[in-house]
XYZ file of C-alpha atoms in Angstrom:
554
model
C 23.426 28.757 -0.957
C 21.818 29.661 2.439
C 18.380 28.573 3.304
C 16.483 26.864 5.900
C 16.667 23.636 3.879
C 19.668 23.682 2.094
C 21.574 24.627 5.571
C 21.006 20.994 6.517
C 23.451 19.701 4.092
C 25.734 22.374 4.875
C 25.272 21.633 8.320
C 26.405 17.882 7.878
C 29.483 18.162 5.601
C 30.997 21.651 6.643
C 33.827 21.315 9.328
C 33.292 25.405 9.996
C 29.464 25.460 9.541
C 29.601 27.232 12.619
C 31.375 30.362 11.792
C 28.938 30.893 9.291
C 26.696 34.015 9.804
C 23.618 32.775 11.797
C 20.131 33.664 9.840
C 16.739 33.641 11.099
C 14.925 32.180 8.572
C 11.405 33.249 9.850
C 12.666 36.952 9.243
C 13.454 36.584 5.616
C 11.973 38.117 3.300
C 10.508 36.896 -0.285
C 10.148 38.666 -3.702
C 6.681 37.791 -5.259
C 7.263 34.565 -7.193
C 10.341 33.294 -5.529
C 10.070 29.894 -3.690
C 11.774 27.347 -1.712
C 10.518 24.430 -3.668
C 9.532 24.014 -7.447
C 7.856 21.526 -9.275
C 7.848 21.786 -12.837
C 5.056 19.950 -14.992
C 4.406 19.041 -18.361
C 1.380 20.922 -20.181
C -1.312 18.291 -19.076
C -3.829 19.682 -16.599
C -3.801 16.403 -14.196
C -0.433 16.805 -13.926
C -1.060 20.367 -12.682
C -3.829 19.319 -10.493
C -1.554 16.991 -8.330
C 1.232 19.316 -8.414
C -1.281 21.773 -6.719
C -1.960 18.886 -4.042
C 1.763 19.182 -3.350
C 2.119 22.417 -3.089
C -0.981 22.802 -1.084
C 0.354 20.575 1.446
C 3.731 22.119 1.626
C 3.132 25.322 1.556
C 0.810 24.326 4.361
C 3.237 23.602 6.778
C 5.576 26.419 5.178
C 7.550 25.694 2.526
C 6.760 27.589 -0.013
C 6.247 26.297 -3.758
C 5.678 27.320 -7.178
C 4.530 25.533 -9.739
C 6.106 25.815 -13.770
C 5.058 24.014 -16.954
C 6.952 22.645 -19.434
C 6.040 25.509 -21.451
C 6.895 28.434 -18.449
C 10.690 26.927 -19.221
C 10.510 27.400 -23.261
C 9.877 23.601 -24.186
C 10.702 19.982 -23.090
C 14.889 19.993 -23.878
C 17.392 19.700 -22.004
C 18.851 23.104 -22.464
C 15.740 25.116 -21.189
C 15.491 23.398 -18.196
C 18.902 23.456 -17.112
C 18.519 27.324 -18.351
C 16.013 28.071 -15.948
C 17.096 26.344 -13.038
C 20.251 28.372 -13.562
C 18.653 31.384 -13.881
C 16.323 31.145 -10.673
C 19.490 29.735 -8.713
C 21.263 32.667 -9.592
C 18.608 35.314 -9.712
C 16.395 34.432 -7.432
C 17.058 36.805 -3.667
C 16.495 33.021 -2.005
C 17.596 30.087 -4.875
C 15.313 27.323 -4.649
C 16.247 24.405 -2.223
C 14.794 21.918 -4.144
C 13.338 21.159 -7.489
C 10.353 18.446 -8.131
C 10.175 16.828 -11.919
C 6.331 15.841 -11.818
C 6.574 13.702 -14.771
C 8.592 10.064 -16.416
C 11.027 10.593 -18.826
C 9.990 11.203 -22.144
C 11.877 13.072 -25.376
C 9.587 12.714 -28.398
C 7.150 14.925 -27.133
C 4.481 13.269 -25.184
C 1.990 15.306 -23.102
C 3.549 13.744 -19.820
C 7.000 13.815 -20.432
C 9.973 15.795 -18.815
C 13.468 15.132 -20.582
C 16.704 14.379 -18.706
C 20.739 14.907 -19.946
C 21.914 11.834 -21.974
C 25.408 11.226 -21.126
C 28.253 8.616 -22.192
C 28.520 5.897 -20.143
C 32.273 4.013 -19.842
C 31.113 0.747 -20.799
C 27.456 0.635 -21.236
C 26.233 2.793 -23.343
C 24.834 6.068 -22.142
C 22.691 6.773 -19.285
C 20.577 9.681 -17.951
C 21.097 12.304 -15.019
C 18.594 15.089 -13.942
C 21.521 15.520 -11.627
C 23.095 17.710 -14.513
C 20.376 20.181 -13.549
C 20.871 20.471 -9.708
C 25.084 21.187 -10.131
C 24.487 24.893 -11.156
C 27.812 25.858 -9.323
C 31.772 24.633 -10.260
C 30.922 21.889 -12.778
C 31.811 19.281 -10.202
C 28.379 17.430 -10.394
C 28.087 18.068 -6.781
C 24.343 18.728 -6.676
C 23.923 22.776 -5.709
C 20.113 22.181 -5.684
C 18.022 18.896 -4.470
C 16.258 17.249 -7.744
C 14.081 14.695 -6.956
C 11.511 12.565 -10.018
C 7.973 11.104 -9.617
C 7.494 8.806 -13.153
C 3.908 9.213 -13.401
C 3.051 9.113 -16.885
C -1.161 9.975 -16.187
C -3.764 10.978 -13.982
C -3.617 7.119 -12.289
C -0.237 6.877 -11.664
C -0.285 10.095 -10.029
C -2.762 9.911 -7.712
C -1.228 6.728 -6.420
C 2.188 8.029 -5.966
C 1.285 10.898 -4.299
C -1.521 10.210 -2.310
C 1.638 7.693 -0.764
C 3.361 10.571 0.394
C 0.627 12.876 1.361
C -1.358 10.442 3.215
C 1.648 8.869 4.882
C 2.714 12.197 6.698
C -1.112 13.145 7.835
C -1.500 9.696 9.129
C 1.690 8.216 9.692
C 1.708 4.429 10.551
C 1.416 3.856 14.534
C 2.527 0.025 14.227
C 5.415 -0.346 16.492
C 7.181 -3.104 14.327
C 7.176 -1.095 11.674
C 9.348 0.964 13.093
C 11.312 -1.799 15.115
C 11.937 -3.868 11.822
C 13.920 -1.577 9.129
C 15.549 -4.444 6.691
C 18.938 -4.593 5.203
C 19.327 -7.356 2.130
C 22.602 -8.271 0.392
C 24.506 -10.741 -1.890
C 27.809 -11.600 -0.863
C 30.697 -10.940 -3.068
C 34.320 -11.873 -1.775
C 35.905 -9.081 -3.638
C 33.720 -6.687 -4.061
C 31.898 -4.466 0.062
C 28.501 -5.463 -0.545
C 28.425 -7.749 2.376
C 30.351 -5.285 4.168
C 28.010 -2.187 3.559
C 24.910 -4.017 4.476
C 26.129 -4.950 7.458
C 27.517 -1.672 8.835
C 23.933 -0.244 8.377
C 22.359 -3.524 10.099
C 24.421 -2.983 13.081
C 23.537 1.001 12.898
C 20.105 -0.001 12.916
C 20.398 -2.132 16.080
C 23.226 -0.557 18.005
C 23.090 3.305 17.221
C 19.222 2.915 16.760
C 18.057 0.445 19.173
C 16.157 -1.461 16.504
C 15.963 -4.891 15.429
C 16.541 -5.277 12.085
C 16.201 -8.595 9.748
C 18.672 -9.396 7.887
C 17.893 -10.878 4.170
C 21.282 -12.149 2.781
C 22.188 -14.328 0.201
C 25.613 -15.135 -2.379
C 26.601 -13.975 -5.336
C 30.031 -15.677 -5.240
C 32.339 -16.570 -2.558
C 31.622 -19.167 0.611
C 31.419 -16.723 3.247
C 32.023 -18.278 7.108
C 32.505 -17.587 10.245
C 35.753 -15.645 11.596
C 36.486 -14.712 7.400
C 37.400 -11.403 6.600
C 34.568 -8.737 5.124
C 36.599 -8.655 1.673
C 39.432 -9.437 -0.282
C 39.134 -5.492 -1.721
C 41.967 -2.526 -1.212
C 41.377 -0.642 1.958
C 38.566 -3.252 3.665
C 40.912 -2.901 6.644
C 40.398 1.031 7.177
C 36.471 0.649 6.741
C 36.480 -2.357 9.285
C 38.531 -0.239 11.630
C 36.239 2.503 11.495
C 32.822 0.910 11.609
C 34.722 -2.327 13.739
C 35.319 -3.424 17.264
C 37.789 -0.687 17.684
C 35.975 1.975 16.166
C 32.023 2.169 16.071
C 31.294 -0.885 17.215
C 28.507 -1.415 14.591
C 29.965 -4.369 13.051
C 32.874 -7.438 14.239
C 35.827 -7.353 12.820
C 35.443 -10.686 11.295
C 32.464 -11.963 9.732
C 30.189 -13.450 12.411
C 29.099 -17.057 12.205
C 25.860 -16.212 12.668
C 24.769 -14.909 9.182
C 22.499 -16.732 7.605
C 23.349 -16.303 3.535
C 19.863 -18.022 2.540
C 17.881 -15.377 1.913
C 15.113 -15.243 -0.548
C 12.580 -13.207 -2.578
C 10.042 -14.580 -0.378
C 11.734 -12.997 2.593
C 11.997 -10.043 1.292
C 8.060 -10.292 -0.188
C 7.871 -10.674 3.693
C 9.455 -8.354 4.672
C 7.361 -5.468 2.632
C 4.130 -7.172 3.873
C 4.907 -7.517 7.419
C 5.360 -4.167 7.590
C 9.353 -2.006 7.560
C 9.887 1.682 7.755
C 13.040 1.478 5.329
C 14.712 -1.193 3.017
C 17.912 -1.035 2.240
C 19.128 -3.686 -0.929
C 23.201 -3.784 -1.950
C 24.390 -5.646 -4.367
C 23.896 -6.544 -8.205
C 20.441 -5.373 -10.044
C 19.480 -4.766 -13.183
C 15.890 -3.085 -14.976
C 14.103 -5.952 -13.596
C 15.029 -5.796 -9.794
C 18.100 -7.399 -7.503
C 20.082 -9.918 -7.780
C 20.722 -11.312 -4.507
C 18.462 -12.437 -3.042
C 16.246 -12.175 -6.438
C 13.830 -10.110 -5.326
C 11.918 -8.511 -8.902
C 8.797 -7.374 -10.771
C 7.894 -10.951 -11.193
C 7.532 -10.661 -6.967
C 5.285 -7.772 -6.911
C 1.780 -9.210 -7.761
C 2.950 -10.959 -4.060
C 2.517 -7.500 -2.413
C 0.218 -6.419 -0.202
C 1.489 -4.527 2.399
C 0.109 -1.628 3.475
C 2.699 -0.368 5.883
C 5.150 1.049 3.267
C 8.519 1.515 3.315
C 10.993 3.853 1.900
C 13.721 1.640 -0.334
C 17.376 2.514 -1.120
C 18.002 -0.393 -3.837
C 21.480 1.059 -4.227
C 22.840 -1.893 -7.059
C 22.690 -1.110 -10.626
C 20.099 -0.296 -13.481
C 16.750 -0.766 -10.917
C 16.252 3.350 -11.544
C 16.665 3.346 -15.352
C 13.244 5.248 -15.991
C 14.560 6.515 -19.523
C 14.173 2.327 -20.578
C 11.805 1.193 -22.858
C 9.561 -0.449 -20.347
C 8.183 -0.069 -16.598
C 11.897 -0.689 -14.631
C 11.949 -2.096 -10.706
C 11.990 1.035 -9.334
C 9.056 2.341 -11.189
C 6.925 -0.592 -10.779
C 7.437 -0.365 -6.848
C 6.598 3.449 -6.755
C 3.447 3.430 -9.185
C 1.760 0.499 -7.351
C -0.917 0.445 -4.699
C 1.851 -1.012 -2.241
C 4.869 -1.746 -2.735
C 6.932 1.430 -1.825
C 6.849 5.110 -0.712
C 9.435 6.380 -2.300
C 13.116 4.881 -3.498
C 16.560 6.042 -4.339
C 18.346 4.359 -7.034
C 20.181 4.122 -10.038
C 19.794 4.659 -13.987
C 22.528 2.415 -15.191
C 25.211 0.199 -14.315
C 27.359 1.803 -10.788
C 30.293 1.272 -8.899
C 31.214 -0.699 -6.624
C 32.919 1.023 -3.328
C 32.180 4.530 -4.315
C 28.656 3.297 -4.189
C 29.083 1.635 -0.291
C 30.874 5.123 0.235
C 27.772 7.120 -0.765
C 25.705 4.607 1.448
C 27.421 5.448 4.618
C 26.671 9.180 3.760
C 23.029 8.906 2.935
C 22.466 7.024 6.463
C 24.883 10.318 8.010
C 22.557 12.941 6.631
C 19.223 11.412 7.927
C 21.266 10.549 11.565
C 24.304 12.537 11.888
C 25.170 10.092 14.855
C 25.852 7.369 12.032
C 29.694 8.945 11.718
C 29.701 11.378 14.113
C 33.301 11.886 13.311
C 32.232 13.234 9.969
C 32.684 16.564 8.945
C 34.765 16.845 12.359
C 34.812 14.523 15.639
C 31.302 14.347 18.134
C 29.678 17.093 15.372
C 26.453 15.879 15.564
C 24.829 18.771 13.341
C 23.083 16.552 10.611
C 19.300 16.252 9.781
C 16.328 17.424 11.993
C 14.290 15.637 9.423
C 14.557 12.361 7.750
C 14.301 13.484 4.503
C 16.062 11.007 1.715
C 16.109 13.468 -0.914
C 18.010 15.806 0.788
C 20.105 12.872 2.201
C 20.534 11.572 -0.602
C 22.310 14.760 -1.911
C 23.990 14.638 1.541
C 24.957 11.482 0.874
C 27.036 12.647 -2.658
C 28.891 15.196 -0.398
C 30.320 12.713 1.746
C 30.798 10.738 -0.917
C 33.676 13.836 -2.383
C 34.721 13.640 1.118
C 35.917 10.201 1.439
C 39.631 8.071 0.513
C 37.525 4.512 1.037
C 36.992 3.893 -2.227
C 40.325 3.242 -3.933
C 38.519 3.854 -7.683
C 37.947 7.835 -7.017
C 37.421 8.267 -10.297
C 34.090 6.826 -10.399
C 32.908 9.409 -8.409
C 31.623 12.201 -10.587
C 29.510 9.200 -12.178
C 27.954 8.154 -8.732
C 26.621 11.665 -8.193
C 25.366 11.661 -11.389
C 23.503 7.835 -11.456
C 21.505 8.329 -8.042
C 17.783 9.634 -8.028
C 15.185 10.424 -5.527
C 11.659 9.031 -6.680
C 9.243 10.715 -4.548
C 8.502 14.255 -3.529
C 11.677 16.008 -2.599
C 10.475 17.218 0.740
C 9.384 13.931 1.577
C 9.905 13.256 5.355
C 10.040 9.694 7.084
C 9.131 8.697 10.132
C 11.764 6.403 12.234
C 9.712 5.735 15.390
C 6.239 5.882 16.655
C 5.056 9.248 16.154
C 3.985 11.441 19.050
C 1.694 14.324 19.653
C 3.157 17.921 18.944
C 1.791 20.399 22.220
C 1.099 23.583 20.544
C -1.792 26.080 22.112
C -2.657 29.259 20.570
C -6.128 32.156 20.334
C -9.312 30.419 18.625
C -9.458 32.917 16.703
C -7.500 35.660 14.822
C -9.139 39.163 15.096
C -9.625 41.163 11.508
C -6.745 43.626 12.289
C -4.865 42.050 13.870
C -0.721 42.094 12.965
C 0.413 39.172 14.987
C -0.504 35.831 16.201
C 1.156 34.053 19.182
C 1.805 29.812 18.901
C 3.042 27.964 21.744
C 4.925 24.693 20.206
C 7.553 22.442 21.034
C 11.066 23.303 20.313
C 12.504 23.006 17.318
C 9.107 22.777 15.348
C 8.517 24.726 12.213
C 4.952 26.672 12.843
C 3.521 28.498 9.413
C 0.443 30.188 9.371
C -1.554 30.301 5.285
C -4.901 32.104 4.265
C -6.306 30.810 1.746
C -3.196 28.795 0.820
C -0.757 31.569 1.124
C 1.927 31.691 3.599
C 1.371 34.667 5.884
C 3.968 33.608 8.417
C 6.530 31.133 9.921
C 8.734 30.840 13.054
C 10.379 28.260 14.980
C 9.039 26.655 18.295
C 10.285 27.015 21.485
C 8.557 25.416 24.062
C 7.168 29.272 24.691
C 4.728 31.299 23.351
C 5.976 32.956 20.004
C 4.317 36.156 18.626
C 4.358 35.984 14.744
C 4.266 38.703 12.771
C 1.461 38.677 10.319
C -0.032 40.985 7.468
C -3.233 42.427 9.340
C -6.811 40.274 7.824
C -9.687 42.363 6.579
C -12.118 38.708 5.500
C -14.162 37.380 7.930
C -15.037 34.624 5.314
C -11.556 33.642 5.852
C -9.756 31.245 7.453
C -6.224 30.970 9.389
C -4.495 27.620 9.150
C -1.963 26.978 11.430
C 0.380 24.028 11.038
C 3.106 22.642 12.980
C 5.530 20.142 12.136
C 8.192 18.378 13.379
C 10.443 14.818 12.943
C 8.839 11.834 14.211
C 5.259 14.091 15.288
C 2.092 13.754 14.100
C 1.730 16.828 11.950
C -0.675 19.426 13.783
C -3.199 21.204 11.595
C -5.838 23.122 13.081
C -8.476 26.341 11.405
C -8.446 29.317 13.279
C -11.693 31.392 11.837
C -10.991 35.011 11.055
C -13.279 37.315 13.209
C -14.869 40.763 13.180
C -13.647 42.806 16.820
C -16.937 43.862 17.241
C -20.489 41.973 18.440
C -20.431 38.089 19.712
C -19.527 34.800 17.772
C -19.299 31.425 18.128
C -16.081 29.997 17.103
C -14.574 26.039 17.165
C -12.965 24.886 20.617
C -11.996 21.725 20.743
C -13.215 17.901 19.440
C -12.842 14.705 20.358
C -12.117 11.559 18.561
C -13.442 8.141 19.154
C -12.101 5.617 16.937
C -13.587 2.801 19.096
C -14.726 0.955 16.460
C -11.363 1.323 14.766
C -7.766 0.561 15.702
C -8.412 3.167 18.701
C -5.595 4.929 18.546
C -7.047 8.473 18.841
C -6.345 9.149 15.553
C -8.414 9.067 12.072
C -7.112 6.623 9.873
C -8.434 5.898 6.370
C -11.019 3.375 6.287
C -12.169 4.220 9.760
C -15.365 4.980 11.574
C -15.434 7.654 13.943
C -17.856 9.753 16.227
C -16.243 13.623 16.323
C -17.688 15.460 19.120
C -16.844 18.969 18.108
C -17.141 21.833 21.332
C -17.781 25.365 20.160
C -17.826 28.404 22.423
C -19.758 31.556 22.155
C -17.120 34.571 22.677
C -19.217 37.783 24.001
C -22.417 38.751 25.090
């Protein structure tokens, strides 16, 4: 599949990306009901309400989104969804990119529930995969579409999971620990590359990112010290060589005496309250949260951070949201704080495959992580730190990769892994900055294009009345857009511009009559004095607005 979105992960895991035909996106064309992103709802009008939030916002900056009931697809089974996601993948002139399941899991028929595939599980019963539904192609359970999940199960639990999202890209967090502070907690196993893992992504974090990271360890087993080897487990050697002193330099080639195994669930309770951008948790877990360090719903009434982070509690069973009660994963997403979004999984994993998909999550939200992945010095990953389509990414790599000696635990890994959160979810890494974008006041009735100055490599859409009328890519220059001509001056042009680690820009351009004078919006100021005075409206905050209007004509 070819799309603006879905190129991405082509982008990171194709060694000949490049000698595929280039497409301008902002040129293509849609048939009427085709989108880039669907969310599919059961029959329950709240549920429809917030998908229309979504949607609203996304189609906003230019994505554009449809929204399906349970009842659109034929009924809540398994079969009609994964018959309709074939059918628009394969029908559709543009196939999806991704695919939102507004809803828990639920199979007995309750308003709010959306079903999932029940497979066999080697030695644990069975387990669930919506991942079933995203591998439309080849049967390999290589996802062909990204799937995320938001659990709500009513009006409440929506609201607060995705008013997380929405609120957290229109006012992204300006604190510059947050940022400086991403977390990395493990239990140390002498056989198994939990330790090892962890660690490659804590010295990403503070030698390919520049951050400093805390580091919440503890031990499962073992009596880890300084100048022992990573593991005892088959190929440890290659991974240290790679990520080591003589390859990537993000970790030493011997365990460093300086690790502190002590960790606790009050560091990591810490750790969410002071404030991180993104947690990252390896080792054992189970429904009721991690093992080492111990960190579980018994922990959460301790929350009250307000700074969330984004969690990849890649361990077992802290996903499993087909159980009979609220799991870890749910619990985190569904509360006031707690966390924006997680990826995790719904029964018991792998070991190794699982540190193999790790390393390819981190790739597709910074191809620098392995820049000798798809080929040497390609550093074509992500423009957008976007764990859902990482995560898929991440599976890719995953194919890609002779680390893990128990390859046939694969197919299951691809399957096990979810996205909670809005697919097109996008993180920020670093303090955000303004966008500089210029364009007319106005937009004349008539009128067949409209011309947006914005920094390179931005994504600029233009919607009337929530409809995408059109969409190019900044330059840095002016860019004429082509545009169906307006005919209601009770209408309004939105323009919004977004790109990674920018404040999203969002401005209403009135739509004008050519003839006679007007008075149309110029420019406002905020003063948020009496607030964190950061230029910027936060929630909770009182502002003065001085809004400048000018009068065009006589």
């Amino acid at each position: 599949m070819r799309s603006r979105w879905w190129d991405q992960i082509l982008k990171a895991n194709l060694i000949n990306y490049n000698e595929l035909p280039k497409i301008d996106y902002t040129k293509r064309k849609y048939r009427a009901n085709e989108y880039d992103y669907v969310i599919i709802v059961p029959d329950d009008s709240s549920f429809v309400r917030w998908a229309d939030s979504i949607k609203l916002f996304r189609q906003k900056q230019g994505i554009r989104t449809g929204i399906y009931t349970i009842s659109d697809l034929g009924g809540n089974t398994v079969a009609n969804i994964e018959n309709f996601v074939d059918s628009i993948y394969n029908n559709w002139a543009t196939p999806p990119s991704a695919v939102l399941l507004l809803s828990d899991y639920e199979s007995s028929g309750k308003s709010y529930g959306i079903t999932s595939q029940s497979l066999p599980h080697p030695y644990s019963g069975t387990y669930i995969s919506d991942n079933i539904y995203a591998d439309v192609v080849g049967n390999d359970s290589l996802p062909d579409i990204t799937f995320s999940r938001i659990t709500a199960q009513n009006e409440s639990q929506l609201s607060i999971m995705i008013e997380k999202d929405l609120n957290y890209e229109r006012n992204p967090p300006t604190d510059f620990n947050y940022y400086d502070n991403p977390v990395t907690a493990c239990g140390f196993q002498t056989e198994r590359w939990f330790q090892l893992a962890s660690e490659i992504i804590h010295g990403f974090f503070e030698y390919g990112l520049g951050k400093n990271p805390i580091r919440i360890n503890a031990i499962y087993s073992g009596t880890p010290s300084g100048g022992d080897q990573w593991s005892s487990a088959t190929n440890t050697a290659d991974v240290v060589s790679y990520f080591g002193e003589s390859g990537l330099s993000y970790i030493p080639d011997t365990i460093p005496s300086s690790i502190q195994w002590n960790g606790t669930a009050t560091d990591v309770v810490n750790a969410f309250n002071n404030g991180a951008f993104l947690i990252q948790h390896r080792d054992h877990g189970g429904e009721d949260g991690w093992g080492e360090p111990g960190f579980t719903q018994s922990n959460f009434s301790s929350l009250n951070n307000t700074l969330l982070p984004f969690v990849m509690s890649i361990n077992c069973l802290t996903g499993r949201f087909d159980y009979s009660s609220e799991v870890f994963t749910e619990g985190l997403h569904r509360m006031q704080h707690g966390a924006l979004g997680l990826v995790a999984a719904t029964q018991v994993s792998y070991s190794f495959v699982n540190d193999a998909f790790i390393f390819g999550l981190y790739d597709g939200m910074w191809p620098q992580f392995d820049p000798g992945y798809p080929t040497k010095d390609n550093f074509v990953g992500y423009d957008n730190l976007r764990p859902a389509f990482a995560m898929e990414s991440g599976k890719y790599y995953l194919a890609a990769s002779n680390w893990p000696y128990n390859t046939d635990n694969k197919g299951i890994t691809y399957n096990l892994f979810h996205m909670h959160g809005d697919a097109f979810m996008t993180l920020y890494s670093q303090v955000p900055e303004s966008l500089t974008v210029s364009h007319a006041p106005t937009l004349m009735i008539g009128q067949t294009s409209f011309t947006v100055s914005a920094d390179d490599s931005s994504l600029i859409a233009l919607t009337v009345n929530g409809e995408i009328i059109g969409t190019a890519e900044g330059t840095g220059a002016p860019v004429s857009i082509t545009i169906p001509a307006q005919s209601n001056p009770s209408d309004t042009l939105i323009v919004t511009v977004t790109k990674y680690n920018k404040f999203r820009y969002e401005k209403a351009v009135p739509i004008v009559s050519g003839s006679g004078p007007y008075v149309s919006y110029l420019s406002s100021i905020i003063n948020d004095a009496s607030g964190n005075n950061n230029g910027q409206i936060n929630p909770g905050e009182s502002i003065n607005l001085g809004v400048y209007l000018k009068n065009f004509g006589a």
